[in-house]
Each structure stands twice: as C-alpha cells, then as structure tokens.
PDB file of C-alpha atoms in Angstrom:
ATOM      1  CA  MET W1500      25.448-169.136-190.628  1.00 28.00           C
ATOM      2  CA  GLU W1501      22.680-171.174-191.965  1.00 32.00           C
ATOM      3  CA  ARG W1502      19.904-172.446-189.579  1.00 34.00           C
ATOM      4  CA  GLY W1503      19.158-176.025-189.233  1.00 35.00           C
ATOM      5  CA  ALA W1504      16.658-177.277-186.906  1.00 33.00           C
ATOM      6  CA  ARG W1505      15.350-175.015-184.195  1.00 35.00           C
ATOM      7  CA  GLN W1506      13.387-176.182-181.098  1.00 35.00           C
ATOM      8  CA  SER W1507      11.875-173.940-178.366  1.00 36.00           C
ATOM      9  CA  HIS W1508      10.516-175.789-175.239  1.00 37.00           C
ATOM     10  CA  VAL W1509       8.473-173.639-172.873  1.00 35.00           C
ATOM     11  CA  PRO W1510       7.538-175.345-169.660  1.00 35.00           C
ATOM     12  CA  LEU W1511       4.137-174.626-168.004  1.00 30.00           C
ATOM     13  CA  CYS W1512       5.103-171.427-166.028  1.00 37.00           C
ATOM     14  CA  LEU W1513       8.400-170.363-165.036  1.00 47.00           C
ATOM     15  CA  ILE W1514      11.672-170.976-167.119  1.00 53.00           C
ATOM     16  CA  ALA W1515      11.790-171.076-170.896  1.00 52.00           C
ATOM     17  CA  PRO W1516      14.669-173.270-172.289  1.00 55.00           C
ATOM     18  CA  LEU W1517      15.616-172.430-175.771  1.00 58.00           C
ATOM     19  CA  ASN W1518      17.456-175.056-177.885  1.00 56.00           C
ATOM     20  CA  THR W1519      19.008-174.070-181.245  1.00 54.00           C
ATOM     21  CA  ALA W1520      20.716-176.586-183.535  1.00 50.00           C
ATOM     22  CA  ALA W1521      22.503-175.050-186.448  1.00 49.00           C
ATOM     23  CA  PHE W1522      25.030-176.260-189.005  1.00 45.00           C
ATOM     24  CA  ARG W1523      27.718-174.573-191.000  1.00 49.00           C
ATOM     25  CA  LEU W1524      30.152-176.164-193.606  1.00 42.00           C
ATOM     26  CA  SER W1525      28.372-179.552-192.820  1.00 49.00           C
ATOM     27  CA  ASN W1526      29.492-179.373-189.228  1.00 64.00           C
ATOM     28  CA  PHE W1527      26.926-178.872-186.366  1.00 69.00           C
ATOM     29  CA  GLU W1528      26.458-176.942-183.108  1.00 74.00           C
ATOM     30  CA  ASP W1529      23.831-177.503-180.569  1.00 82.00           C
ATOM     31  CA  ILE W1530      23.218-174.705-177.880  1.00 89.00           C
ATOM     32  CA  THR W1531      20.683-174.466-175.046  1.00 92.00           C
ATOM     33  CA  THR W1532      19.938-171.585-172.758  1.00 93.00           C
ATOM     34  CA  SER W1533      17.152-170.911-170.159  1.00 94.00           C
ATOM     35  CA  PHE W1534      15.611-167.527-169.287  1.00 93.00           C
ATOM     36  CA  PRO W1535      12.676-166.279-167.118  1.00 93.00           C
ATOM     37  CA  ALA W1536       9.717-165.552-169.240  1.00 90.00           C
ATOM     38  CA  THR W1537       9.172-162.248-167.392  1.00 93.00           C
ATOM     39  CA  GLY W1538      12.785-161.120-167.831  1.00 94.00           C
ATOM     40  CA  LYS W1539      13.424-161.384-164.074  1.00 96.00           C
ATOM     41  CA  PHE W1540      14.291-164.439-162.041  1.00 96.00           C
ATOM     42  CA  THR W1541      12.114-165.218-159.029  1.00 95.00           C
ATOM     43  CA  PRO W1542      13.857-166.737-155.988  1.00 96.00           C
ATOM     44  CA  ASP W1543      12.622-170.238-156.889  1.00 96.00           C
ATOM     45  CA  GLN W1544      14.013-169.872-160.628  1.00 96.00           C
ATOM     46  CA  ARG W1545      17.312-168.437-159.498  1.00 97.00           C
ATOM     47  CA  LEU W1546      17.681-171.529-157.034  1.00 98.00           C
ATOM     48  CA  VAL W1547      17.367-173.965-159.847  1.00 98.00           C
ATOM     49  CA  TYR W1548      19.136-171.927-162.406  1.00 98.00           C
ATOM     50  CA  GLU W1549      22.090-171.333-160.416  1.00 98.00           C
ATOM     51  CA  ALA W1550      22.287-175.075-159.354  1.00 99.00           C
ATOM     52  CA  VAL W1551      22.509-175.948-162.932  1.00 98.00           C
ATOM     53  CA  LEU W1552      24.850-173.010-163.765  1.00 98.00           C
ATOM     54  CA  ASP W1553      27.247-174.374-160.973  1.00 99.00           C
ATOM     55  CA  ALA W1554      27.230-177.881-162.451  1.00 99.00           C
ATOM     56  CA  HIS W1555      27.824-176.360-166.018  1.00 99.00           C
ATOM     57  CA  GLN W1556      30.768-174.244-164.900  1.00 98.00           C
ATOM     58  CA  SER W1557      32.034-177.021-162.668  1.00 99.00           C
ATOM     59  CA  VAL W1558      32.227-179.565-165.590  1.00 99.00           C
ATOM     60  CA  LEU W1559      33.826-176.816-167.787  1.00 98.00           C
ATOM     61  CA  ALA W1560      36.644-176.192-165.226  1.00 99.00           C
ATOM     62  CA  ALA W1561      37.174-180.038-164.852  1.00 99.00           C
ATOM     63  CA  LEU W1562      37.156-181.176-168.362  1.00 99.00           C
ATOM     64  CA  LYS W1563      40.576-182.106-169.837  1.00 98.00           C
ATOM     65  CA  PRO W1564      42.287-185.092-171.552  1.00 99.00           C
ATOM     66  CA  GLY W1565      42.222-188.269-169.494  1.00 98.00           C
ATOM     67  CA  VAL W1566      39.069-187.462-167.400  1.00 98.00           C
ATOM     68  CA  SER W1567      36.144-189.801-167.733  1.00 98.00           C
ATOM     69  CA  TRP W1568      32.893-188.726-169.127  1.00 98.00           C
ATOM     70  CA  PRO W1569      30.812-190.610-166.591  1.00 98.00           C
ATOM     71  CA  ASP W1570      32.859-188.797-163.748  1.00 98.00           C
ATOM     72  CA  MET W1571      31.774-185.582-165.297  1.00 98.00           C
ATOM     73  CA  HIS W1572      28.151-186.730-165.216  1.00 98.00           C
ATOM     74  CA  VAL W1573      28.520-187.535-161.515  1.00 98.00           C
ATOM     75  CA  LEU W1574      30.075-184.083-160.968  1.00 99.00           C
ATOM     76  CA  ALA W1575      27.091-182.498-162.543  1.00 99.00           C
ATOM     77  CA  TYR W1576      24.726-184.631-160.401  1.00 99.00           C
ATOM     78  CA  HIS W1577      26.684-183.435-157.252  1.00 99.00           C
ATOM     79  CA  LYS W1578      26.431-179.880-158.033  1.00 99.00           C
ATOM     80  CA  ILE W1579      22.831-179.826-159.013  1.00 99.00           C
ATOM     81  CA  LEU W1580      21.757-181.959-155.830  1.00 99.00           C
ATOM     82  CA  SER W1581      23.777-179.631-153.630  1.00 99.00           C
ATOM     83  CA  GLY W1582      22.079-176.626-154.857  1.00 99.00           C
ATOM     84  CA  LEU W1583      18.652-178.362-154.371  1.00 99.00           C
ATOM     85  CA  LYS W1584      19.713-179.278-150.884  1.00 99.00           C
ATOM     86  CA  GLN W1585      20.894-175.643-150.121  1.00 98.00           C
ATOM     87  CA  GLY W1586      17.507-174.457-151.228  1.00 98.00           C
ATOM     88  CA  GLY W1587      15.741-176.732-148.774  1.00 98.00           C
ATOM     89  CA  LEU W1588      14.300-179.218-151.424  1.00 99.00           C
ATOM     90  CA  LEU W1589      16.670-182.091-150.520  1.00 99.00           C
ATOM     91  CA  GLN W1590      18.345-183.280-147.113  1.00 98.00           C
ATOM     92  CA  GLY W1591      21.149-185.643-146.247  1.00 98.00           C
ATOM     93  CA  ASP W1592      24.401-186.534-147.740  1.00 99.00           C
ATOM     94  CA  VAL W1593      24.752-185.647-151.348  1.00 99.00           C
ATOM     95  CA  ASP W1594      27.191-188.633-152.156  1.00 98.00           C
ATOM     96  CA  ASP W1595      24.487-191.018-150.569  1.00 99.00           C
ATOM     97  CA  MET W1596      21.907-189.283-152.728  1.00 99.00           C
ATOM     98  CA  ILE W1597      23.851-190.132-155.879  1.00 98.00           C
ATOM     99  CA  ALA W1598      24.518-193.750-154.670  1.00 98.00           C
ATOM    100  CA  ALA W1599      20.588-194.054-154.312  1.00 98.00           C
ATOM    101  CA  GLU W1600      20.253-193.004-157.935  1.00 97.00           C
ATOM    102  CA  LEU W1601      18.531-189.741-157.014  1.00 98.00           C
ATOM    103  CA  GLY W1602      20.518-187.844-159.682  1.00 98.00           C
ATOM    104  CA  GLY W1603      18.645-189.268-162.405  1.00 98.00           C
ATOM    105  CA  VAL W1604      15.216-188.111-160.920  1.00 98.00           C
ATOM    106  CA  PHE W1605      16.288-184.476-161.435  1.00 98.00           C
ATOM    107  CA  MET W1606      18.653-184.783-164.391  1.00 98.00           C
ATOM    108  CA  PRO W1607      17.079-187.580-166.452  1.00 96.00           C
ATOM    109  CA  HIS W1608      19.417-187.249-169.441  1.00 96.00           C
ATOM    110  CA  GLY W1609      22.960-187.656-170.216  1.00 95.00           C
ATOM    111  CA  LEU W1610      25.560-184.830-169.680  1.00 98.00           C
ATOM    112  CA  GLY W1611      26.115-184.200-173.470  1.00 95.00           C
ATOM    113  CA  HIS W1612      27.108-185.750-176.855  1.00 92.00           C
ATOM    114  CA  PHE W1613      29.738-185.643-179.519  1.00 92.00           C
ATOM    115  CA  LEU W1614      29.497-182.948-182.172  1.00 90.00           C
ATOM    116  CA  GLY W1615      30.899-183.284-185.785  1.00 82.00           C
ATOM    117  CA  ILE W1616      29.292-184.239-189.089  1.00 79.00           C
ATOM    118  CA  ASP W1617      26.054-184.713-187.081  1.00 71.00           C
ATOM    119  CA  THR W1618      24.474-182.894-184.158  1.00 73.00           C
ATOM    120  CA  HIS W1619      24.384-186.060-182.218  1.00 77.00           C
ATOM    121  CA  ASP W1620      27.648-187.542-183.586  1.00 73.00           C
ATOM    122  CA  VAL W1621      28.915-191.130-183.639  1.00 78.00           C
ATOM    123  CA  GLY W1622      31.978-192.370-181.774  1.00 81.00           C
ATOM    124  CA  GLY W1623      30.476-192.633-178.280  1.00 83.00           C
ATOM    125  CA  TYR W1624      30.335-196.458-178.187  1.00 84.00           C
ATOM    126  CA  GLY W1625      31.939-199.142-180.208  1.00 89.00           C
ATOM    127  CA  PRO W1626      34.547-202.007-180.432  1.00 92.00           C
ATOM    128  CA  GLY W1627      37.431-201.299-177.893  1.00 92.00           C
ATOM    129  CA  LEU W1628      35.631-198.481-176.166  1.00 90.00           C
ATOM    130  CA  PRO W1629      34.096-198.409-172.736  1.00 91.00           C
ATOM    131  CA  GLU W1630      30.671-199.913-172.529  1.00 94.00           C
ATOM    132  CA  ARG W1631      27.351-198.278-171.806  1.00 93.00           C
ATOM    133  CA  ILE W1632      26.724-198.056-168.030  1.00 94.00           C
ATOM    134  CA  GLN W1633      23.432-199.709-167.161  1.00 93.00           C
ATOM    135  CA  ARG W1634      22.779-197.964-163.927  1.00 92.00           C
ATOM    136  CA  PRO W1635      19.656-195.733-163.859  1.00 89.00           C
ATOM    137  CA  GLY W1636      20.514-192.150-164.600  1.00 89.00           C
ATOM    138  CA  PHE W1637      23.706-193.319-166.648  1.00 94.00           C
ATOM    139  CA  LYS W1638      22.047-195.358-169.190  1.00 92.00           C
ATOM    140  CA  SER W1639      21.382-192.064-171.220  1.00 92.00           C
ATOM    141  CA  LEU W1640      25.083-191.252-171.443  1.00 93.00           C
ATOM    142  CA  ARG W1641      26.088-190.873-175.041  1.00 94.00           C
ATOM    143  CA  THR W1642      29.617-192.013-174.190  1.00 95.00           C
ATOM    144  CA  ALA W1643      31.691-193.551-171.367  1.00 96.00           C
ATOM    145  CA  ARG W1644      35.047-192.618-173.052  1.00 95.00           C
ATOM    146  CA  LEU W1645      38.007-190.744-171.489  1.00 98.00           C
ATOM    147  CA  MET W1646      38.383-187.337-173.046  1.00 97.00           C
ATOM    148  CA  GLU W1647      41.041-186.842-175.635  1.00 97.00           C
ATOM    149  CA  PRO W1648      42.500-183.663-177.332  1.00 98.00           C
ATOM    150  CA  GLY W1649      40.302-182.585-180.221  1.00 96.00           C
ATOM    151  CA  MET W1650      37.133-184.101-179.227  1.00 94.00           C
ATOM    152  CA  VAL W1651      34.120-181.693-179.584  1.00 95.00           C
ATOM    153  CA  ILE W1652      31.364-182.424-177.159  1.00 96.00           C
ATOM    154  CA  THR W1653      28.500-180.832-175.539  1.00 96.00           C
ATOM    155  CA  VAL W1654      28.150-179.882-171.780  1.00 98.00           C
ATOM    156  CA  GLU W1655      24.499-179.639-171.005  1.00 97.00           C
ATOM    157  CA  PRO W1656      23.501-180.210-167.364  1.00 98.00           C
ATOM    158  CA  GLY W1657      19.872-179.807-166.525  1.00 98.00           C
ATOM    159  CA  CYS W1658      17.339-179.959-163.578  1.00 98.00           C
ATOM    160  CA  TYR W1659      13.748-180.875-164.249  1.00 97.00           C
ATOM    161  CA  PHE W1660      10.757-181.512-162.096  1.00 97.00           C
ATOM    162  CA  ILE W1661       8.976-184.351-163.778  1.00 97.00           C
ATOM    163  CA  PRO W1662       5.923-185.860-161.733  1.00 97.00           C
ATOM    164  CA  LEU W1663       6.337-189.229-163.567  1.00 97.00           C
ATOM    165  CA  LEU W1664       9.959-189.349-162.059  1.00 97.00           C
ATOM    166  CA  ILE W1665       9.442-187.712-158.760  1.00 98.00           C
ATOM    167  CA  GLN W1666       6.263-189.670-157.675  1.00 98.00           C
ATOM    168  CA  PRO W1667       8.132-193.191-157.695  1.00 98.00           C
ATOM    169  CA  ALA W1668      11.031-191.597-155.875  1.00 98.00           C
ATOM    170  CA  LEU W1669       8.695-190.382-153.189  1.00 98.00           C
ATOM    171  CA  GLN W1670       7.349-193.934-152.829  1.00 98.00           C
ATOM    172  CA  ASP W1671      10.633-195.415-152.630  1.00 98.00           C
ATOM    173  CA  PRO W1672      11.981-195.212-148.919  1.00 98.00           C
ATOM    174  CA  SER W1673      15.732-195.241-150.169  1.00 98.00           C
ATOM    175  CA  ARG W1674      15.195-192.205-152.131  1.00 98.00           C
ATOM    176  CA  SER W1675      12.203-190.461-150.423  1.00 98.00           C
ATOM    177  CA  LYS W1676      14.334-189.992-147.237  1.00 98.00           C
ATOM    178  CA  PHE W1677      16.423-187.319-149.030  1.00 99.00           C
ATOM    179  CA  ILE W1678      13.278-185.506-150.442  1.00 99.00           C
ATOM    180  CA  ASN W1679      11.625-182.654-148.694  1.00 98.00           C
ATOM    181  CA  ALA W1680       8.119-183.326-150.171  1.00 97.00           C
ATOM    182  CA  ASP W1681       6.460-180.304-148.808  1.00 97.00           C
ATOM    183  CA  ALA W1682       8.984-177.927-150.281  1.00 97.00           C
ATOM    184  CA  LEU W1683       9.259-179.822-153.562  1.00 97.00           C
ATOM    185  CA  GLN W1684       5.561-179.456-154.050  1.00 96.00           C
ATOM    186  CA  ARG W1685       5.764-175.937-155.358  1.00 94.00           C
ATOM    187  CA  PHE W1686       8.109-176.943-158.190  1.00 96.00           C
ATOM    188  CA  MET W1687       5.955-179.709-159.549  1.00 94.00           C
ATOM    189  CA  ARG W1688       4.704-177.266-162.342  1.00 91.00           C
ATOM    190  CA  PHE W1689       8.124-175.503-162.739  1.00 92.00           C
ATOM    191  CA  GLY W1690       9.436-177.325-165.741  1.00 92.00           C
ATOM    192  CA  GLY W1691      13.188-177.175-165.992  1.00 95.00           C
ATOM    193  CA  VAL W1692      16.393-175.638-166.789  1.00 97.00           C
ATOM    194  CA  ARG W1693      19.309-176.745-169.062  1.00 96.00           C
ATOM    195  CA  LEU W1694      22.518-174.915-170.041  1.00 97.00           C
ATOM    196  CA  GLU W1695      24.427-176.399-173.066  1.00 96.00           C
ATOM    197  CA  ASP W1696      27.693-175.237-174.458  1.00 95.00           C
ATOM    198  CA  ASN W1697      29.832-176.696-177.270  1.00 94.00           C
ATOM    199  CA  VAL W1698      33.264-177.638-175.977  1.00 96.00           C
ATOM    200  CA  VAL W1699      36.521-178.622-177.496  1.00 96.00           C
ATOM    201  CA  ILE W1700      38.995-180.587-175.446  1.00 97.00           C
ATOM    202  CA  THR W1701      42.399-179.037-175.660  1.00 98.00           C
ATOM    203  CA  ALA W1702      45.926-180.231-174.695  1.00 98.00           C
ATOM    204  CA  ASP W1703      45.443-179.352-171.033  1.00 97.00           C
ATOM    205  CA  GLY W1704      41.719-178.391-170.538  1.00 98.00           C
ATOM    206  CA  CYS W1705      38.910-177.356-172.680  1.00 98.00           C
ATOM    207  CA  GLU W1706      37.593-174.419-174.572  1.00 97.00           C
ATOM    208  CA  SER W1707      33.889-173.365-174.859  1.00 96.00           C
ATOM    209  CA  LEU W1708      32.871-172.300-178.279  1.00 93.00           C
ATOM    210  CA  THR W1709      29.623-170.797-177.000  1.00 94.00           C
ATOM    211  CA  ASP W1710      29.244-167.198-176.355  1.00 93.00           C
ATOM    212  CA  VAL W1711      25.819-166.536-174.831  1.00 94.00           C
ATOM    213  CA  PRO W1712      24.708-164.832-171.486  1.00 95.00           C
ATOM    214  CA  ARG W1713      25.009-167.326-168.557  1.00 96.00           C
ATOM    215  CA  SER W1714      25.039-165.556-165.241  1.00 97.00           C
ATOM    216  CA  VAL W1715      21.568-164.293-163.750  1.00 97.00           C
ATOM    217  CA  GLU W1716      22.889-160.739-164.168  1.00 97.00           C
ATOM    218  CA  ASP W1717      23.735-161.179-167.764  1.00 96.00           C
ATOM    219  CA  VAL W1718      20.576-162.951-168.771  1.00 96.00           C
ATOM    220  CA  GLU W1719      18.372-160.301-167.112  1.00 96.00           C
ATOM    221  CA  ALA W1720      20.487-157.472-168.646  1.00 96.00           C
ATOM    222  CA  VAL W1721      20.142-158.852-172.112  1.00 95.00           C
ATOM    223  CA  MET W1722      16.381-159.370-171.684  1.00 94.00           C
ATOM    224  CA  ALA W1723      16.031-155.977-170.614  1.00 95.00           C
ATOM    225  CA  GLY W1724      17.583-154.824-173.938  1.00 94.00           C
ATOM    226  CA  GLU W1725      21.163-154.666-173.190  1.00 93.00           C
ATOM    227  CA  GLY W1726      23.599-155.676-176.125  1.00 91.00           C
ATOM    228  CA  TRP W1727      25.758-158.805-175.779  1.00 90.00           C
ATOM    229  CA  PRO W1728      28.562-158.998-174.935  1.00 85.00           C
ATOM    230  CA  ARG W1729      27.625-156.337-172.279  1.00 78.00           C
ATOM    231  CA  GLY W1730      29.539-153.189-172.688  1.00 68.00           C
ATOM    232  CA  GLY W1731      30.476-154.021-176.180  1.00 63.00           C
ATOM    233  CA  LYS W1732      33.471-156.031-175.013  1.00 56.00           C
TER     234      LYS W1732
END
C-alpha cells in the first residue's frame, strides 16, 4: 500500500490520537486510533477511551440500510455523554443533555464521511438529498442521508476537552446544570480520543474494513510489544 497523507496529533498530556490517510488504486482509507503515550491507560484515560469505544461499537452494531446518519450521530452522542456521566463528569438525563446541545461540546465534529475516489468523498449533500441540519453539533455532519448498501463511510466518534467550547457551556445555565465543573477541571488539559473505522454498508448491516487494536487490553498488549492480531490469529 502506498502512503498518502499522514497526520499525528498529540495532545498536551495523556492520549495520542494517530490519524493515517492512505490510498491504493486511486481509492482511499482514513483510520484513527488513540493510545496512551506511556503504554498503560490511567483511570481517567480509560474512562474517556471506553466512552468513545462504546459509541464506536454501538454505531457499528446499528448501521444498516435505511438508518439515518444523523440518528447514528445522536447514538454516538448518547454513548459518550453516558460514559462521562458514569465517570462523574456529567449529571442529569442524557436525552435532556442532547436536547440542550451538550453533545457538540465534547464531540465537535461529524460522525464520519464518505470514502471513495477522495478521502472526504462527495455525495453527502446535493439535489434530492436531505439538507444539512443547522443545529449546533449537527452542522458538521458530512451527510444526512439514509444508509444504502454499497456505501463506504467512516465511523469516527470522538471526545475532546476544548476550553473554548467548555467555557461557554459552563456560562450557559441550560447546559451548565449538566456539568460537574469540579470533576471536569482535571480534564481541561487532557486533549481527546477519537476512533475511526472504514465501513461498508452491506445488505443487512455493515462490515468494518479496519483491523487495528481497539479494546483497552489489546491496545496495551500491542504497545507492550505483542504482535497484532494477538496470538497470531
């Protein structure tokens, strides 16, 4: 495989997301993984990583022909916010958080994009297709279409702690009531986590074309020098 663009984004202290875009035979792939710089997840790292992993796996399980891409975006929001709530960073009803546009504070990007003759391929919007949703947190979606067999799309939920987004939320009573500001403070230099697979929509579900370590245990094992797939399978 020839290498195309390669980008590595290392936040200030904890988790190092690695994004690699590559091309072969004029087609593209776009994969992101995140790993602890020390090789072992701290409790806070694991909290955020597993919230994103839950979103990632839940979307893969739900993707099939006929589902709405914005609905998958909401599912990712729900899993990430639920994970942050379980970790004590948020409080209250998760559906109410989403209605208050809290999801985009922590996942300020769309869930994914089409792949094909370009890394961010065309076809998301156009004549006869659903229009872009203008709500905060949804404006970044690359498409609002229903999924169809044969579509190739990325699934890339993420969770970031960006002061420029968090501070306005803390000053907005409709959103600040959900935030445990004291607990959140220790994450303000955390950076973020993103997990991105390349997926093809099949007749009755989807198939991930990405084979990288995803579970905490697998990531730590590979960083300790174990081969992948583990056990040579």
